[in-house]
Coordinates of C-alpha atoms and ligand atoms in Angstrom, one line a residue:
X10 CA 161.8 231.5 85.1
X11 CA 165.1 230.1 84.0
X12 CA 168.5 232.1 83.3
X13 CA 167.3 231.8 79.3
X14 CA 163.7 232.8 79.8
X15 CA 165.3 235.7 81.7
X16 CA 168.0 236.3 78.8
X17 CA 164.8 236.4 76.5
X18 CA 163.0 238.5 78.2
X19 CA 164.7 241.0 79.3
X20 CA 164.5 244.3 76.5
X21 CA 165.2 247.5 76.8
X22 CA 162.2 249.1 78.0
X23 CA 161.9 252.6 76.4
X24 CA 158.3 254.0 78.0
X25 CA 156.9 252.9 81.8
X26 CA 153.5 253.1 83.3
X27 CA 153.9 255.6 86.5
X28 CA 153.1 253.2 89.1
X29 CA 155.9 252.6 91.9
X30 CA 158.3 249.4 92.2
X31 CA 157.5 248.0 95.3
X32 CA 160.9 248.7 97.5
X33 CA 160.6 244.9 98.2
X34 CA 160.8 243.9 94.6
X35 CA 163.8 246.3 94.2
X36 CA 165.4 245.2 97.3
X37 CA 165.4 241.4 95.9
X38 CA 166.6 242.1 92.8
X39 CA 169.7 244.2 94.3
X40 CA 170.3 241.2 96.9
X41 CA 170.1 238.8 93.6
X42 CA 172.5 241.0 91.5
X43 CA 175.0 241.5 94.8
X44 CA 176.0 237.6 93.6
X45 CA 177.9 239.1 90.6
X46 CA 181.7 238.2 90.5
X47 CA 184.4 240.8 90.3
X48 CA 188.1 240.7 90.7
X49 CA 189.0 239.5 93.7
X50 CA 185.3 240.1 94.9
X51 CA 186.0 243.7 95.4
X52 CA 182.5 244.1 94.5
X53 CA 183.1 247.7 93.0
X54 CA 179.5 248.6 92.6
X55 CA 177.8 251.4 94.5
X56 CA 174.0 252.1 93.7
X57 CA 172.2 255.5 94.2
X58 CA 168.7 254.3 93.8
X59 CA 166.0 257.6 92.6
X60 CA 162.6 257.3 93.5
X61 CA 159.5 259.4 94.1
X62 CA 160.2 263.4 94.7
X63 CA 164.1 262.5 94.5
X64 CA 163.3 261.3 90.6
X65 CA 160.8 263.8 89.6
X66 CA 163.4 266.7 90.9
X67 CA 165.8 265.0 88.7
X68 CA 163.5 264.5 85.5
X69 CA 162.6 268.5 86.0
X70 CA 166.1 269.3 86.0
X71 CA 167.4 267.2 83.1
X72 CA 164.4 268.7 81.2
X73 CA 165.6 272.4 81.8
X74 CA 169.0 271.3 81.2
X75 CA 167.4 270.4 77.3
X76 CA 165.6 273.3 77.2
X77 CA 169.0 275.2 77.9
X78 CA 170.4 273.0 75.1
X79 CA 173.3 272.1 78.3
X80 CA 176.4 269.8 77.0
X81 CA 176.5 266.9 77.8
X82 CA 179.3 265.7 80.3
X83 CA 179.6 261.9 81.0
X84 CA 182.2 260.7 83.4
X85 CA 182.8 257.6 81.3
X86 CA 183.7 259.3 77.9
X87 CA 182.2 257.8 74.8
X88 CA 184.3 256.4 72.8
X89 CA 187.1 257.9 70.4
X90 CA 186.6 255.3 68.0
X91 CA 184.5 252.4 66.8
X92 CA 185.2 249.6 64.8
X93 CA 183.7 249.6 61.0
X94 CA 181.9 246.2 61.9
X95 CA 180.2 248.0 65.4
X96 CA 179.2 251.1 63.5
X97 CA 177.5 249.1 60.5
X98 CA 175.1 247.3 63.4
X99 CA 174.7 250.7 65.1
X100 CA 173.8 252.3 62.2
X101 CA 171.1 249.4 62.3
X102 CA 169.4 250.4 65.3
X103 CA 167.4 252.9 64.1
X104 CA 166.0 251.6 61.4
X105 CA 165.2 248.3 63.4
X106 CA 162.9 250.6 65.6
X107 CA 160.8 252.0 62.5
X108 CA 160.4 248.4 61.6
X109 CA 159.3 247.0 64.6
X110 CA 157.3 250.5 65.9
X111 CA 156.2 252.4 63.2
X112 CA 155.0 256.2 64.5
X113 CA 156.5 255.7 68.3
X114 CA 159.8 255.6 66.4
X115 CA 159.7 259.6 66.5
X116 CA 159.8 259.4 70.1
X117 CA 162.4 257.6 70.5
X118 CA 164.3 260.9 71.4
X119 CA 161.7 262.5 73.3
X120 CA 161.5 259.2 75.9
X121 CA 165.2 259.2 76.3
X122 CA 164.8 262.8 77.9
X123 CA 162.4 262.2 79.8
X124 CA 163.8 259.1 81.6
X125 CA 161.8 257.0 80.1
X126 CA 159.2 258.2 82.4
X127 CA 160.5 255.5 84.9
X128 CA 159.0 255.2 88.3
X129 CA 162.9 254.5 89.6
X130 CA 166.0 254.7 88.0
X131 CA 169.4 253.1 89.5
X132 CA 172.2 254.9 89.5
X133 CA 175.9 253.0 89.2
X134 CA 178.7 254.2 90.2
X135 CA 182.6 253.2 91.1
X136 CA 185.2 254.9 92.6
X137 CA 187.5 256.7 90.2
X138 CA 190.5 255.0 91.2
X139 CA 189.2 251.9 90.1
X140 CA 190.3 250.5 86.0
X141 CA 188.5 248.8 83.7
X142 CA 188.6 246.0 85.2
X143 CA 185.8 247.2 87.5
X144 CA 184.2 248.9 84.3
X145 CA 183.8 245.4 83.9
X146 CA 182.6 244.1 87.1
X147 CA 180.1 247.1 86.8
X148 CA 178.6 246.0 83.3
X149 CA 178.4 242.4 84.7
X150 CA 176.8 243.4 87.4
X151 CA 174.5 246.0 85.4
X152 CA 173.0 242.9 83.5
X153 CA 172.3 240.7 86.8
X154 CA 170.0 243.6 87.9
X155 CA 168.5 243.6 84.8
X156 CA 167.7 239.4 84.7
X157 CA 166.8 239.5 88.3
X158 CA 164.3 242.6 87.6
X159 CA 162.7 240.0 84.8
X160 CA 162.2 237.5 87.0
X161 CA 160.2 240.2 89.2
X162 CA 158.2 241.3 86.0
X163 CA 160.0 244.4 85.9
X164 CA 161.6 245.8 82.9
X165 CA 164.6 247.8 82.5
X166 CA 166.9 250.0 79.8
X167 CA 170.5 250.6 80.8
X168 CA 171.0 254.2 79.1
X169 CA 173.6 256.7 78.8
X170 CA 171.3 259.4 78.2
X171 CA 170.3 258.9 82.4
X172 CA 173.7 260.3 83.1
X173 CA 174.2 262.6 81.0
X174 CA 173.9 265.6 83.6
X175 CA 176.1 264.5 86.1
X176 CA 175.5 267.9 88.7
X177 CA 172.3 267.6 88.6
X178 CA 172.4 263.5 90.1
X179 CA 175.5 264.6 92.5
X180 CA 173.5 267.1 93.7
X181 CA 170.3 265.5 94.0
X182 CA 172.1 262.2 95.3
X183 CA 174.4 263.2 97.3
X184 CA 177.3 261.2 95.3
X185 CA 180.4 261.7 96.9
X186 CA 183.0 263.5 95.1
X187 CA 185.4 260.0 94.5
X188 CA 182.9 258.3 93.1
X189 CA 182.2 258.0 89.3
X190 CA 178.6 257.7 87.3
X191 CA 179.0 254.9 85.6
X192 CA 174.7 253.8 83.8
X193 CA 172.0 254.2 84.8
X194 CA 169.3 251.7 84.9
X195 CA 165.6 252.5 84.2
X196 CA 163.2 249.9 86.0
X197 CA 159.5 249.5 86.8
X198 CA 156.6 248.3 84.8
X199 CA 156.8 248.3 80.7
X200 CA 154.3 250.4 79.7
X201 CA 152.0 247.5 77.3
X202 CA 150.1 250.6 75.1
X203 CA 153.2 252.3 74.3
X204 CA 154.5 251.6 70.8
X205 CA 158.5 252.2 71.3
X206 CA 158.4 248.8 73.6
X207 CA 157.8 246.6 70.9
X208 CA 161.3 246.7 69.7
X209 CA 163.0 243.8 69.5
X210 CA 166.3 244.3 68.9
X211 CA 168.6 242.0 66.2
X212 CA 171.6 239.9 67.5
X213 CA 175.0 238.9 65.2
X214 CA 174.4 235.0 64.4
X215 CA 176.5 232.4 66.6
X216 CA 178.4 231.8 63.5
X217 CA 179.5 235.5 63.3
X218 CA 180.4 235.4 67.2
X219 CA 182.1 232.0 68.1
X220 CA 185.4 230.7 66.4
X221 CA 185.2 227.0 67.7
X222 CA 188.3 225.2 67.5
X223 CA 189.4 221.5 68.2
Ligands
FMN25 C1 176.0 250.9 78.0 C2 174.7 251.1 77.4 C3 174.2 252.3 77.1 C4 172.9 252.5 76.5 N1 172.4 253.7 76.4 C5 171.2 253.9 75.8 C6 170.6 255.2 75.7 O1 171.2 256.2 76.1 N2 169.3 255.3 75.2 C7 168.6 254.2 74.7 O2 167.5 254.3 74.3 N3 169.2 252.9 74.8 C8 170.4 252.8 75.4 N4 170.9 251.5 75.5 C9 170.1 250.3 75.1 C10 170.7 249.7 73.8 O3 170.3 250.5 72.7 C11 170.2 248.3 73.7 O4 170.7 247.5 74.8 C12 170.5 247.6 72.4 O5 170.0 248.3 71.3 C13 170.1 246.1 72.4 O6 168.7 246.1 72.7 P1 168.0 245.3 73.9 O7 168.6 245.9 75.2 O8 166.5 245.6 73.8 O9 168.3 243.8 73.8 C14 172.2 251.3 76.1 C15 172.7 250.1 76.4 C16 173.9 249.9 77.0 C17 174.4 248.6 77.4

């Protein structure tokens, strides 16, 4: 597979079949995704990877926490603001997922809570001292994992909604106290029967991205 087959493939994968991601398969994408640069190769990543009884205690807690109606409380805020020109292709999401998946759409919510009902889920985090800098070490590295999982056959969805509970991972992770949740990162096998995974999300044209100058 090449770096743009991998760029192609990869999706965000919104449902997964329950079977388990071999710990080899998860081990080679983490040693592929540890190539990632960051400043001064500080290499500010620190996974917490949830599997088996860890991830089921996890999935049982985040669904009491809904059934509580709990707030939310991510350790990277959202953001105060967004642009006029991000918002307009946000508010495109959503109806890009009717589009593409009819019915499933509705579920879209539904998945989300339930992790995606991923065999795995990794778990980023930084330290807090650390700026945006390594905010941004951590999304580049975020997306290695995700084209080396595709070169695995795995599939993936980076999702806020995984950290939304923070107490419930620290506790069930043992995450130290100076570390921040940063994503999380759903991975395992795309679930082929499920409607929701045949979005296919849009992208801005080059011509709206690159000013080329000479
Ligand atoms: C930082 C970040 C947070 C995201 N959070 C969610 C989420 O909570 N739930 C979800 O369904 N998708 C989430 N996504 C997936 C985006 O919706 C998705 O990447 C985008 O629509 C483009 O689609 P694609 O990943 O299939 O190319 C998130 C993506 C990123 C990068």
């Amino acid at each position: 597979m090449t770096v743009t087959e991998a760029l192609n493939a990869r999706r965000s994968t919104r449902a997964f079949l329950p079977a388990p991601v071999e710990k080899e398969k998860l081990d080679a994408v983490l040693t592929a995704a540890a190539r990632t640069p960051s400043w001064a190769n500080s290499q500010p990543w620190e996974v917490f990877a949830a599997t088996g009884g860890a991830l089921e205690r996890i999935r049982s807690a985040y669904k009491d926490k809904y059934a509580q109606k709990a707030k939310a409380d991510l350790e990277t805020p959202r953001p105060a603001r967004w642009t006029e020109a991000a918002l307009e292709r946000m508010q495109q999401l959503q109806p890009g997922i009717k589009r593409d998946c009819g019915e499933t759409a509705a579920h879209f919510g539904e998945l989300n809570q339930a992790l995606f009902y991923a065999p795995a889920v990794l778990y980023i985090c930084m330290d807090k001292i650390l700026s945006e800098w390594s905010l941004y070490d951590i999304g580049a590295y975020s997306q290695s994992v995700m084209l080396a999982a595709a070169e695995q056959g795995l599939a993936t969805i980076p999702a806020i909604t995984l950290v939304l509970f923070p107490d419930v991972l620290r506790r069930e992770l043992e995450i130290p106290d100076h570390l921040k949740l940063t994503i999380g990162i759903a991975i395992g096998y795309a679930d082929p029967e499920n409607g929701i995974n045949k979005f296919v999300s849009d992208r801005k044209t080059l011509e709206e991205t690159v000013r080329y100058f000479k």
